[in-house]
Short mmCIF file of C-alpha atoms in Angstrom, two decimals:
data_model
loop_
_atom_site.label_atom_id
_atom_site.label_comp_id
_atom_site.label_asym_id
_atom_site.label_seq_id
_atom_site.Cartn_x
_atom_site.Cartn_y
_atom_site.Cartn_z
CA MET A 572 -9.89 76.41 3.29
CA THR A 573 -7.16 73.94 4.47
CA GLN A 574 -6.90 70.59 2.89
CA ARG A 575 -8.77 68.34 4.74
CA ILE A 576 -6.72 65.87 6.79
CA LEU A 577 -7.40 61.90 6.44
CA LEU A 578 -7.55 59.72 8.57
CA SER A 579 -5.86 56.80 6.35
CA SER A 580 -6.22 57.12 2.73
CA PRO A 581 -3.67 55.06 0.01
CA HIS A 582 -0.40 56.16 -0.27
CA MET A 583 1.07 54.61 -3.95
CA SER A 584 4.47 53.67 -3.97
CA GLY A 585 5.40 54.29 -7.55
CA HIS A 586 6.49 51.12 -8.34
CA GLU A 587 3.03 49.90 -8.73
CA GLN A 588 2.41 51.16 -12.57
CA LYS A 589 5.32 48.82 -13.64
CA TYR A 590 3.45 45.50 -12.49
CA ILE A 591 0.66 47.01 -14.16
CA GLN A 592 1.87 47.65 -17.45
CA GLU A 593 3.02 44.61 -17.50
CA ALA A 594 -0.42 43.00 -17.34
CA PHE A 595 -1.76 45.00 -20.24
CA ASP A 596 1.86 44.50 -22.01
CA THR A 597 1.06 40.13 -21.89
CA ASN A 598 -2.58 40.74 -22.06
CA TRP A 599 -3.07 38.89 -18.69
CA ILE A 600 -6.02 41.91 -17.40
CA ALA A 601 -7.81 38.71 -15.66
CA PRO A 602 -9.01 36.90 -14.21
CA LEU A 603 -5.22 35.36 -12.90
CA GLY A 604 -1.72 35.90 -14.15
CA ALA A 605 1.80 36.23 -13.25
CA ASN A 606 1.31 39.08 -11.06
CA VAL A 607 -0.96 37.46 -9.01
CA ASP A 608 1.07 34.19 -8.76
CA GLU A 609 4.14 36.23 -7.56
CA PHE A 610 2.18 38.26 -5.29
CA GLU A 611 1.21 35.68 -3.48
CA GLN A 612 4.82 34.44 -3.58
CA GLU A 613 6.21 37.82 -2.21
CA LEU A 614 3.46 37.92 0.72
CA ALA A 615 4.35 34.28 2.03
CA LYS A 616 7.79 34.46 2.19
CA TYR A 617 7.18 38.65 3.99
CA VAL A 618 4.99 36.43 6.31
CA GLU A 619 7.04 33.55 6.59
CA VAL A 620 4.54 30.86 5.50
CA ASN A 621 4.21 28.03 3.10
CA GLY A 622 2.06 29.27 1.39
CA ALA A 623 -0.89 32.61 0.33
CA ALA A 624 -3.73 32.55 -1.61
CA ALA A 625 -4.99 36.47 -3.82
CA LEU A 626 -8.46 37.19 -3.16
CA SER A 627 -10.70 39.82 -3.99
CA SER A 628 -11.56 40.88 -0.09
CA GLY A 629 -10.70 40.04 3.76
CA THR A 630 -13.93 39.05 3.68
CA ALA A 631 -13.10 36.35 0.58
CA ALA A 632 -10.40 35.21 2.67
CA ILE A 633 -12.59 34.70 6.42
CA ASP A 634 -15.23 33.29 4.59
CA LEU A 635 -13.36 30.36 2.59
CA ALA A 636 -10.99 30.07 6.14
CA LEU A 637 -14.48 29.00 7.85
CA ASN A 638 -15.37 26.80 5.11
CA LEU A 639 -11.70 25.23 4.78
CA VAL A 640 -12.01 24.30 8.50
CA GLY A 641 -16.05 22.95 8.52
CA VAL A 642 -17.89 25.32 9.76
CA GLU A 643 -21.00 24.22 8.83
CA ARG A 644 -24.98 25.58 9.48
CA GLU A 645 -26.30 26.01 13.02
CA ASP A 646 -22.58 25.49 13.90
CA THR A 647 -20.70 28.41 16.57
CA VAL A 648 -17.51 30.43 16.39
CA PHE A 649 -16.11 32.05 18.75
CA CYS A 650 -14.75 35.80 17.64
CA SER A 651 -13.55 38.79 19.16
CA THR A 652 -16.30 41.77 19.88
CA LEU A 653 -14.43 44.85 18.94
CA THR A 654 -13.37 45.08 14.92
CA PHE A 655 -15.25 46.05 12.04
CA ILE A 656 -18.31 43.99 10.84
CA ALA A 657 -16.33 42.02 8.47
CA SER A 658 -14.81 39.74 10.47
CA ALA A 659 -17.91 38.40 11.91
CA ASN A 660 -20.53 38.43 8.76
CA PRO A 661 -18.57 35.46 6.71
CA ILE A 662 -19.98 32.94 9.58
CA LEU A 663 -23.37 34.90 8.96
CA TYR A 664 -22.24 33.49 4.78
CA ARG A 665 -22.07 29.62 6.99
CA GLY A 666 -24.70 29.78 8.59
CA ALA A 667 -23.29 29.81 11.99
CA LYS A 668 -24.33 30.93 15.11
CA PRO A 669 -21.15 33.32 16.87
CA VAL A 670 -20.59 34.33 19.95
CA PHE A 671 -18.70 37.79 20.93
CA ILE A 672 -15.78 37.87 23.26
CA ASP A 673 -14.81 40.85 24.69
CA SER A 674 -11.26 42.66 25.20
CA GLU A 675 -8.84 43.05 27.68
CA TRP A 676 -6.81 45.75 28.42
CA ASP A 677 -3.03 45.43 27.65
CA THR A 678 -4.24 44.98 23.84
CA TRP A 679 -7.59 45.85 23.00
CA ASN A 680 -8.12 42.49 21.34
CA MET A 681 -9.56 38.89 22.38
CA SER A 682 -10.05 38.78 26.11
CA PRO A 683 -8.08 35.36 28.11
CA GLN A 684 -10.09 35.33 30.60
CA ALA A 685 -13.54 35.77 28.08
CA LEU A 686 -12.03 32.83 26.36
CA THR A 687 -11.98 30.42 28.68
CA ARG A 688 -15.20 31.01 30.40
CA ALA A 689 -16.89 30.66 27.14
CA PHE A 690 -15.07 27.50 25.98
CA GLU A 691 -16.31 25.89 29.42
CA ASP A 692 -20.04 27.13 28.73
CA ALA A 693 -19.74 24.89 25.14
CA GLN A 694 -18.16 22.35 26.57
CA ALA A 695 -20.40 22.00 29.35
CA GLY A 696 -23.46 22.19 26.47
CA GLY A 697 -21.98 19.47 24.76
CA LYS A 698 -20.70 21.75 21.74
CA LEU A 699 -18.20 23.34 21.12
CA PRO A 700 -17.25 26.20 17.95
CA LYS A 701 -16.34 25.52 15.02
CA ALA A 702 -13.82 27.83 15.06
CA VAL A 703 -12.12 30.56 16.97
CA ILE A 704 -11.94 34.24 14.88
CA ILE A 705 -8.79 36.76 16.89
CA VAL A 706 -8.09 39.85 15.69
CA ASN A 707 -5.61 42.47 16.26
CA LEU A 708 -6.84 45.37 16.31
CA TYR A 709 -5.61 48.86 14.78
CA GLY A 710 -2.05 46.53 14.26
CA GLN A 711 -1.90 45.64 17.54
CA SER A 712 -1.34 41.87 18.50
CA ALA A 713 -3.37 39.74 20.35
CA LYS A 714 -2.41 37.64 23.00
CA MET A 715 -1.70 33.97 20.84
CA ASP A 716 -0.05 32.16 23.44
CA GLU A 717 -2.68 32.22 25.91
CA LEU A 718 -5.18 32.38 23.27
CA LEU A 719 -3.84 29.82 21.52
CA ALA A 720 -3.17 27.96 24.18
CA ILE A 721 -6.96 27.57 25.63
CA CYS A 722 -8.31 26.80 21.92
CA ASP A 723 -5.39 23.83 21.32
CA SER A 724 -6.29 22.77 24.59
CA TYR A 725 -10.09 22.06 23.13
CA GLY A 726 -8.63 21.33 19.61
CA VAL A 727 -10.61 24.24 17.90
CA PRO A 728 -8.84 25.77 14.91
CA VAL A 729 -8.39 29.15 15.32
CA VAL A 730 -8.32 32.23 11.95
CA GLU A 731 -5.75 34.94 12.60
CA ASP A 732 -8.69 38.11 11.48
CA ALA A 733 -4.78 40.13 10.85
CA ALA A 734 -6.67 42.79 8.26
CA GLU A 735 -5.15 45.51 10.37
CA SER A 736 -1.77 44.09 11.40
CA LEU A 737 0.14 43.23 8.19
CA GLY A 738 3.44 43.86 8.99
CA SER A 739 3.22 43.88 12.82
CA SER A 740 4.51 41.16 14.77
CA TYR A 741 4.55 38.83 18.53
CA LYS A 742 7.57 37.60 20.30
CA GLY A 743 9.24 38.19 16.59
CA LYS A 744 6.64 36.17 13.92
CA LYS A 745 4.74 38.14 11.70
CA SER A 746 1.55 38.75 12.39
CA GLY A 747 -1.19 36.98 10.88
CA THR A 748 0.76 33.33 10.99
CA PHE A 749 -0.31 31.91 14.16
CA GLY A 750 -3.62 30.32 13.61
CA GLN A 751 -4.35 26.92 10.80
CA PHE A 752 -5.61 30.48 8.49
CA GLY A 753 -4.56 34.29 8.10
CA ILE A 754 -5.99 36.62 6.41
CA PHE A 755 -5.06 40.13 5.18
CA SER A 756 -6.85 43.55 3.66
CA PHE A 757 -5.38 44.93 0.83
CA ASN A 758 -8.93 47.84 1.22
CA GLY A 759 -8.50 51.68 0.52
CA ASN A 760 -7.50 52.60 3.77
CA LYS A 761 -4.90 49.23 5.20
CA ILE A 762 -1.43 49.92 5.52
CA ILE A 763 -0.85 48.54 1.70
CA THR A 764 -3.57 48.28 -0.48
CA THR A 765 -4.43 47.10 -4.16
CA SER A 766 -7.87 49.22 -3.80
CA GLY A 767 -9.90 46.27 -2.71
CA GLY A 768 -8.53 42.76 -2.10
CA GLY A 769 -7.47 40.03 0.71
CA MET A 770 -5.23 37.23 1.03
CA LEU A 771 -5.41 33.87 2.34
CA VAL A 772 -2.23 32.57 4.37
CA SER A 773 -1.14 28.97 5.50
CA ASP A 774 1.39 26.38 6.04
CA ASP A 775 -1.26 23.94 4.58
CA VAL A 776 -0.43 24.24 1.17
CA GLU A 777 -3.11 21.53 0.14
CA ALA A 778 -6.34 23.87 1.67
CA LEU A 779 -4.50 26.51 -0.09
CA ASN A 780 -4.84 24.96 -3.06
CA ARG A 781 -8.21 23.50 -2.01
CA ALA A 782 -8.82 27.64 -1.23
CA ARG A 783 -8.56 28.81 -4.61
CA PHE A 784 -10.36 25.66 -6.25
CA LEU A 785 -13.55 27.39 -3.90
CA ALA A 786 -12.91 30.54 -4.97
CA THR A 787 -12.49 30.01 -8.75
CA GLN A 788 -16.59 29.08 -8.93
CA ALA A 789 -14.90 25.04 -8.13
CA ARG A 790 -14.67 23.87 -11.71
CA ASP A 791 -14.18 20.11 -11.79
CA ALA A 792 -10.89 18.66 -13.29
CA ALA A 793 -12.74 18.26 -16.80
CA LYS A 794 -12.84 19.63 -20.79
CA HIS A 795 -15.75 20.81 -20.31
CA TYR A 796 -17.83 23.04 -17.51
CA GLN A 797 -18.66 21.03 -14.81
CA HIS A 798 -19.12 21.84 -10.87
CA SER A 799 -19.76 19.12 -7.67
CA VAL A 800 -19.68 21.84 -5.04
CA VAL A 801 -20.46 25.33 -4.45
CA GLY A 802 -18.10 28.05 -5.39
CA TYR A 803 -17.30 31.46 -4.96
CA ASN A 804 -15.93 34.55 -7.47
CA TYR A 805 -13.63 35.27 -4.97
CA ARG A 806 -10.01 35.44 -6.93
CA MET A 807 -8.33 38.46 -7.29
CA SER A 808 -7.34 40.02 -10.83
CA ASN A 809 -3.70 40.62 -12.52
CA VAL A 810 -4.39 43.66 -12.62
CA VAL A 811 -5.00 44.54 -8.90
CA ALA A 812 -2.25 41.76 -7.68
CA GLY A 813 0.23 44.49 -9.96
CA ILE A 814 -0.79 46.97 -7.53
CA GLY A 815 -0.19 45.02 -4.54
CA ARG A 816 3.27 43.66 -5.73
CA GLY A 817 4.64 48.06 -6.09
CA GLN A 818 3.11 48.37 -2.28
CA LEU A 819 4.25 45.38 -1.17
CA GLU A 820 7.73 46.57 -1.65
CA VAL A 821 7.58 50.16 1.24
CA LEU A 822 5.10 47.98 3.61
CA ASP A 823 8.43 48.21 6.18
CA GLU A 824 8.40 52.32 4.89
CA ARG A 825 4.71 52.22 5.87
CA VAL A 826 5.06 50.75 9.22
CA GLY A 827 7.78 53.41 9.91
CA GLN A 828 5.79 55.94 8.56
CA LYS A 829 3.36 54.56 10.79
CA ARG A 830 4.80 54.32 13.81
CA ALA A 831 6.39 57.43 13.75
CA ILE A 832 3.50 59.44 13.78
CA PHE A 833 1.66 57.70 17.09
CA GLU A 834 5.48 58.60 18.63
CA LEU A 835 4.64 62.25 18.08
CA TYR A 836 1.17 61.82 18.83
CA ALA A 837 2.18 59.40 21.94
CA LYS A 838 4.82 62.76 23.02
CA ALA A 839 2.65 65.34 21.94
CA PHE A 840 0.13 63.85 24.50
CA SER A 841 2.31 62.67 27.57
CA GLU A 842 1.50 65.12 30.09
CA ILE A 843 -2.42 65.28 29.37
CA ASP A 844 -3.82 63.19 32.75
CA GLY A 845 -6.53 61.29 31.71
CA LEU A 846 -5.30 60.95 27.87
CA THR A 847 -3.70 57.45 27.09
CA MET A 848 -2.71 55.81 24.08
CA MET A 849 -2.85 52.58 22.84
CA PRO A 850 -0.91 50.34 24.85
CA GLU A 851 1.77 48.09 22.96
CA LEU A 852 2.14 44.61 24.58
CA GLU A 853 5.46 44.16 25.96
CA GLY A 854 7.10 41.48 23.50
CA THR A 855 4.75 42.61 20.38
CA PHE A 856 5.38 44.76 17.49
CA SER A 857 2.38 47.02 16.42
CA ASN A 858 1.98 48.39 13.18
CA ARG A 859 0.23 51.82 14.15
CA TRP A 860 -1.83 50.95 11.04
CA LEU A 861 -4.50 53.93 13.53
CA SER A 862 -3.55 56.19 16.44
CA THR A 863 -5.44 55.72 18.71
CA MET A 864 -6.11 56.79 22.13
CA THR A 865 -9.00 56.59 25.13
CA LEU A 866 -10.01 60.00 27.24
CA ASN A 867 -11.24 59.82 30.88
CA PRO A 868 -14.59 61.25 31.52
CA GLU A 869 -13.45 61.86 35.45
CA LYS A 870 -10.38 63.77 34.02
CA ILE A 871 -11.30 65.41 30.73
CA ALA A 872 -14.61 67.10 30.17
CA ILE A 873 -14.95 66.80 25.93
CA SER A 874 -16.34 63.12 25.11
CA PRO A 875 -14.84 61.54 21.83
CA TYR A 876 -17.49 62.73 20.25
CA ASP A 877 -17.72 66.34 20.99
CA LEU A 878 -13.44 65.96 20.05
CA ILE A 879 -14.34 64.16 16.74
CA ASP A 880 -17.22 67.51 15.47
CA LYS A 881 -14.26 69.81 16.88
CA LEU A 882 -11.85 68.29 14.55
CA ASN A 883 -14.48 68.33 11.59
CA GLU A 884 -14.57 71.76 11.87
CA ALA A 885 -11.46 72.06 11.08
CA ASN A 886 -11.38 70.11 8.52
CA ILE A 887 -9.56 66.49 9.60
CA GLU A 888 -11.28 63.36 9.70
CA ALA A 889 -10.75 61.24 12.68
CA ARG A 890 -13.27 58.61 13.94
CA PRO A 891 -14.69 56.70 16.99
CA VAL A 892 -13.67 53.04 17.55
CA TRP A 893 -15.34 49.84 16.72
CA LYS A 894 -18.63 49.99 18.24
CA PRO A 895 -18.69 46.54 19.89
CA LEU A 896 -20.23 43.74 17.82
CA HIS A 897 -22.35 42.31 20.26
CA LEU A 898 -24.14 45.90 20.35
CA GLN A 899 -24.56 46.05 16.81
CA PRO A 900 -28.63 44.68 15.60
CA LEU A 901 -27.36 42.62 13.07
CA PHE A 902 -26.54 40.73 16.22
CA GLU A 903 -28.97 41.14 18.16
CA GLY A 904 -29.70 38.71 20.79
CA CYS A 905 -26.45 36.64 20.06
CA GLN A 906 -24.80 35.35 22.88
CA PHE A 907 -21.30 37.41 24.72
CA TYR A 908 -18.63 37.18 27.37
CA SER A 909 -17.31 39.46 28.63
CA HIS A 910 -13.29 40.29 30.30
CA ALA A 911 -15.04 39.89 33.76
CA GLU A 912 -18.52 39.44 35.26
CA ASN A 913 -18.69 43.13 36.03
CA GLU A 914 -16.45 44.84 33.59
CA ILE A 915 -17.00 44.80 29.39
CA VAL A 916 -14.09 46.41 28.66
CA SER A 917 -15.08 46.41 24.54
CA GLU A 918 -17.99 48.95 25.69
CA GLN A 919 -16.11 51.28 27.96
CA LEU A 920 -12.95 51.62 25.20
CA PHE A 921 -15.93 52.16 22.24
CA GLU A 922 -17.18 55.17 25.05
CA LYS A 923 -13.67 56.43 25.48
CA GLY A 924 -11.67 55.71 22.06
CA LEU A 925 -11.23 57.45 19.04
CA CYS A 926 -9.12 57.13 15.79
CA LEU A 927 -6.82 59.66 14.62
CA PRO A 928 -5.65 60.34 11.35
CA SER A 929 -3.07 58.44 10.84
CA ASP A 930 -2.60 58.33 6.77
CA SER A 931 1.15 57.85 6.09
CA LYS A 932 1.19 61.11 3.52
CA MET A 933 1.11 62.96 6.55
CA THR A 934 3.63 66.18 7.04
CA VAL A 935 4.58 67.26 10.37
CA GLU A 936 2.69 69.95 10.23
CA GLU A 937 -0.20 68.43 9.17
CA GLN A 938 0.05 66.28 12.07
CA GLN A 939 0.75 69.28 14.12
CA ARG A 940 -2.42 70.90 13.09
CA VAL A 941 -4.54 68.07 14.35
CA ILE A 942 -2.22 67.56 18.19
CA ASN A 943 -3.24 71.38 18.16
CA VAL A 944 -6.70 71.27 17.87
CA ILE A 945 -7.19 68.84 21.05
CA LEU A 946 -4.66 70.19 23.50
CA THR A 947 -7.12 73.36 22.98
CA ASN A 948 -10.00 71.52 23.98
CA VAL A 949 -9.04 68.64 26.05
#
């Protein structure tokens, strides 16, 4: 059988081992050490912010961000609906209530129209959200100018979930740097990986120091073990951070590889009426973490799920677009704001969309296998 083509798997640079070896040679295995400090500084420099805190996951970073902006029990938090559940789970950790905001067509990300209506209703009800979590889906930045203007007009802080968009930019500014806090993920399938891990970034250095304190069990400055507030075991280990340093050295190369994969798909499918690749908003630069497309059922007979099955029969991994969070059983009954009165964009993207293999190790010949299966079936 031909070798399986994966959606997106770890791609080692060859530089990781030297940093890991340093951790072993100095016996700084855990919990912290030079690799953690350097990884924070190098990542902060790359995205051009004042600081960063290396954590155990992107989810932990969102949880700490919500903590730092003061989200408490019974508060509300607005959140993009078309995203992985990790974007919203920390809202529940805080005991708060999510309100989900639909997508729009230009970026597939949070709709400014839907967000406006959500804020108008919240103000009329006398209870504004404590935060807004804006997700950059599959590497594409949301309409940050419009969304930030809305949030700023109500004085509500933004947490930018850039888990999938490290290396992307919006109007020349790096993704993850628009909100009060930004978060990145280094999960195994991300554009660079530490096997598992995340980063909280901000220009507020004092808040990041607070994040580090909370992430290391909130131990007070005393000779004995003293704790005055609830803490968390959220810090990244020194060994894992060493992997991250080696990966960060090739981030721009990985972005180039991901974009080349997308462009080859786009060229191959350009003549197929009803097959549309994910857009790239003018003035933005997407890392194209996953190459994603939609199939118009009025023009293409095969459904995304059936096409995924056809690809799987050829030993090729593909997946649906994220199922909107407002449709998830966990969030049944949560408030949701659609893009327009009679148009729910996220549900249409879920019904029509699929994610294609985007592994940066994939050869052109392997990608052609994927293309041939699709051309044969659409």
